[in-house]
Amino acid sequence: IDIELAKSVLANITKAKTRITVESIKKLVCKEFSITQEDIVSASKKKRIVKPRQMAIFLSRKYTDQPIKKIGNSYNKYHATAIYAINAVERELKQKSVLFEQVNYLSKKIESGKL
């Protein structure tokens, strides 16, 4: 192994790994659930908006190093609401519900860099 080969390999690894951000997760969830970014940050309590928002908050916590307060702010929510969303998703994940499949699907997309 020479220095040029090492540089080449490291450059490819860096390019392949897409930076995961709260914004990229938000966009992915909006796309997958056919809702707008305005919907996901709105005060709407409709189930078709709330569930994706909770998943997005959960995934933002799992895949970014952002503090809960900042994640909550990204979705126009207080940190207590973000904590509630994370706990709600974790509860449903234990029950292996439909949400479990959805979160796994989104997680695989995030981990593969297909944001």
PDB file of C-alpha atoms in Angstrom, residues 6-62:
ATOM      1  CA  ALA A   6      -4.568   5.252   0.688  1.00  0.00           C
ATOM      2  CA  LYS A   7      -5.587   8.775  -0.374  1.00  0.00           C
ATOM      3  CA  SER A   8      -7.720   7.366  -3.185  1.00  0.00           C
ATOM      4  CA  VAL A   9      -9.516   4.907  -0.899  1.00  0.00           C
ATOM      5  CA  LEU A  10     -10.141   7.554   1.757  1.00  0.00           C
ATOM      6  CA  ALA A  11     -11.451  10.002  -0.846  1.00  0.00           C
ATOM      7  CA  ASN A  12     -13.940   7.403  -2.103  1.00  0.00           C
ATOM      8  CA  ILE A  13     -15.135   6.621   1.417  1.00  0.00           C
ATOM      9  CA  THR A  14     -15.633  10.318   2.151  1.00  0.00           C
ATOM     10  CA  LYS A  15     -17.588  10.853  -1.072  1.00  0.00           C
ATOM     11  CA  ALA A  16     -19.761   7.781  -0.500  1.00  0.00           C
ATOM     12  CA  LYS A  17     -20.802   8.801   2.975  1.00  0.00           C
ATOM     13  CA  THR A  18     -23.491  11.430   2.598  1.00  0.00           C
ATOM     14  CA  ARG A  19     -23.647  13.807   5.510  1.00  0.00           C
ATOM     15  CA  ILE A  20     -26.824  13.038   7.428  1.00  0.00           C
ATOM     16  CA  THR A  21     -28.578  16.168   8.648  1.00  0.00           C
ATOM     17  CA  VAL A  22     -31.924  16.969  10.220  1.00  0.00           C
ATOM     18  CA  GLU A  23     -32.849  18.706   6.952  1.00  0.00           C
ATOM     19  CA  SER A  24     -31.999  15.673   4.811  1.00  0.00           C
ATOM     20  CA  ILE A  25     -34.055  13.415   7.093  1.00  0.00           C
ATOM     21  CA  LYS A  26     -36.938  15.888   6.993  1.00  0.00           C
ATOM     22  CA  LYS A  27     -36.850  15.922   3.171  1.00  0.00           C
ATOM     23  CA  LEU A  28     -36.717  12.121   2.977  1.00  0.00           C
ATOM     24  CA  VAL A  29     -39.691  11.665   5.317  1.00  0.00           C
ATOM     25  CA  CYS A  30     -41.716  14.311   3.476  1.00  0.00           C
ATOM     26  CA  LYS A  31     -40.995  12.621   0.147  1.00  0.00           C
ATOM     27  CA  GLU A  32     -41.836   9.125   1.414  1.00  0.00           C
ATOM     28  CA  PHE A  33     -45.130  10.221   3.003  1.00  0.00           C
ATOM     29  CA  SER A  34     -46.124  12.691   0.273  1.00  0.00           C
ATOM     30  CA  ILE A  35     -46.341  15.665   2.606  1.00  0.00           C
ATOM     31  CA  THR A  36     -44.764  19.078   2.272  1.00  0.00           C
ATOM     32  CA  GLN A  37     -42.039  20.523   4.461  1.00  0.00           C
ATOM     33  CA  GLU A  38     -44.598  23.125   5.505  1.00  0.00           C
ATOM     34  CA  ASP A  39     -46.854  20.273   6.708  1.00  0.00           C
ATOM     35  CA  ILE A  40     -44.151  18.576   8.759  1.00  0.00           C
ATOM     36  CA  VAL A  41     -43.276  21.775  10.651  1.00  0.00           C
ATOM     37  CA  SER A  42     -46.896  22.892  11.025  1.00  0.00           C
ATOM     38  CA  ALA A  43     -49.018  22.704  14.163  1.00  0.00           C
ATOM     39  CA  SER A  44     -51.283  20.135  12.468  1.00  0.00           C
ATOM     40  CA  LYS A  45     -52.519  17.318  14.666  1.00  0.00           C
ATOM     41  CA  LYS A  46     -53.761  15.219  11.736  1.00  0.00           C
ATOM     42  CA  LYS A  47     -52.495  11.645  11.970  1.00  0.00           C
ATOM     43  CA  ARG A  48     -51.142  11.744   8.394  1.00  0.00           C
ATOM     44  CA  ILE A  49     -48.861  14.623   9.493  1.00  0.00           C
ATOM     45  CA  VAL A  50     -48.152  13.705  13.135  1.00  0.00           C
ATOM     46  CA  LYS A  51     -46.838  10.164  12.506  1.00  0.00           C
ATOM     47  CA  PRO A  52     -44.318  11.191   9.831  1.00  0.00           C
ATOM     48  CA  ARG A  53     -43.238  14.147  11.997  1.00  0.00           C
ATOM     49  CA  GLN A  54     -42.680  11.854  14.978  1.00  0.00           C
ATOM     50  CA  MET A  55     -40.688   9.443  12.803  1.00  0.00           C
ATOM     51  CA  ALA A  56     -38.600  12.287  11.403  1.00  0.00           C
ATOM     52  CA  ILE A  57     -37.829  13.564  14.908  1.00  0.00           C
ATOM     53  CA  PHE A  58     -36.940  10.025  16.038  1.00  0.00           C
ATOM     54  CA  LEU A  59     -34.666   9.468  13.025  1.00  0.00           C
ATOM     55  CA  SER A  60     -33.086  12.904  13.466  1.00  0.00           C
ATOM     56  CA  ARG A  61     -32.180  11.952  17.015  1.00  0.00           C
ATOM     57  CA  LYS A  62     -30.866   8.543  15.953  1.00  0.00           C
TER      58      LYS A  62
END
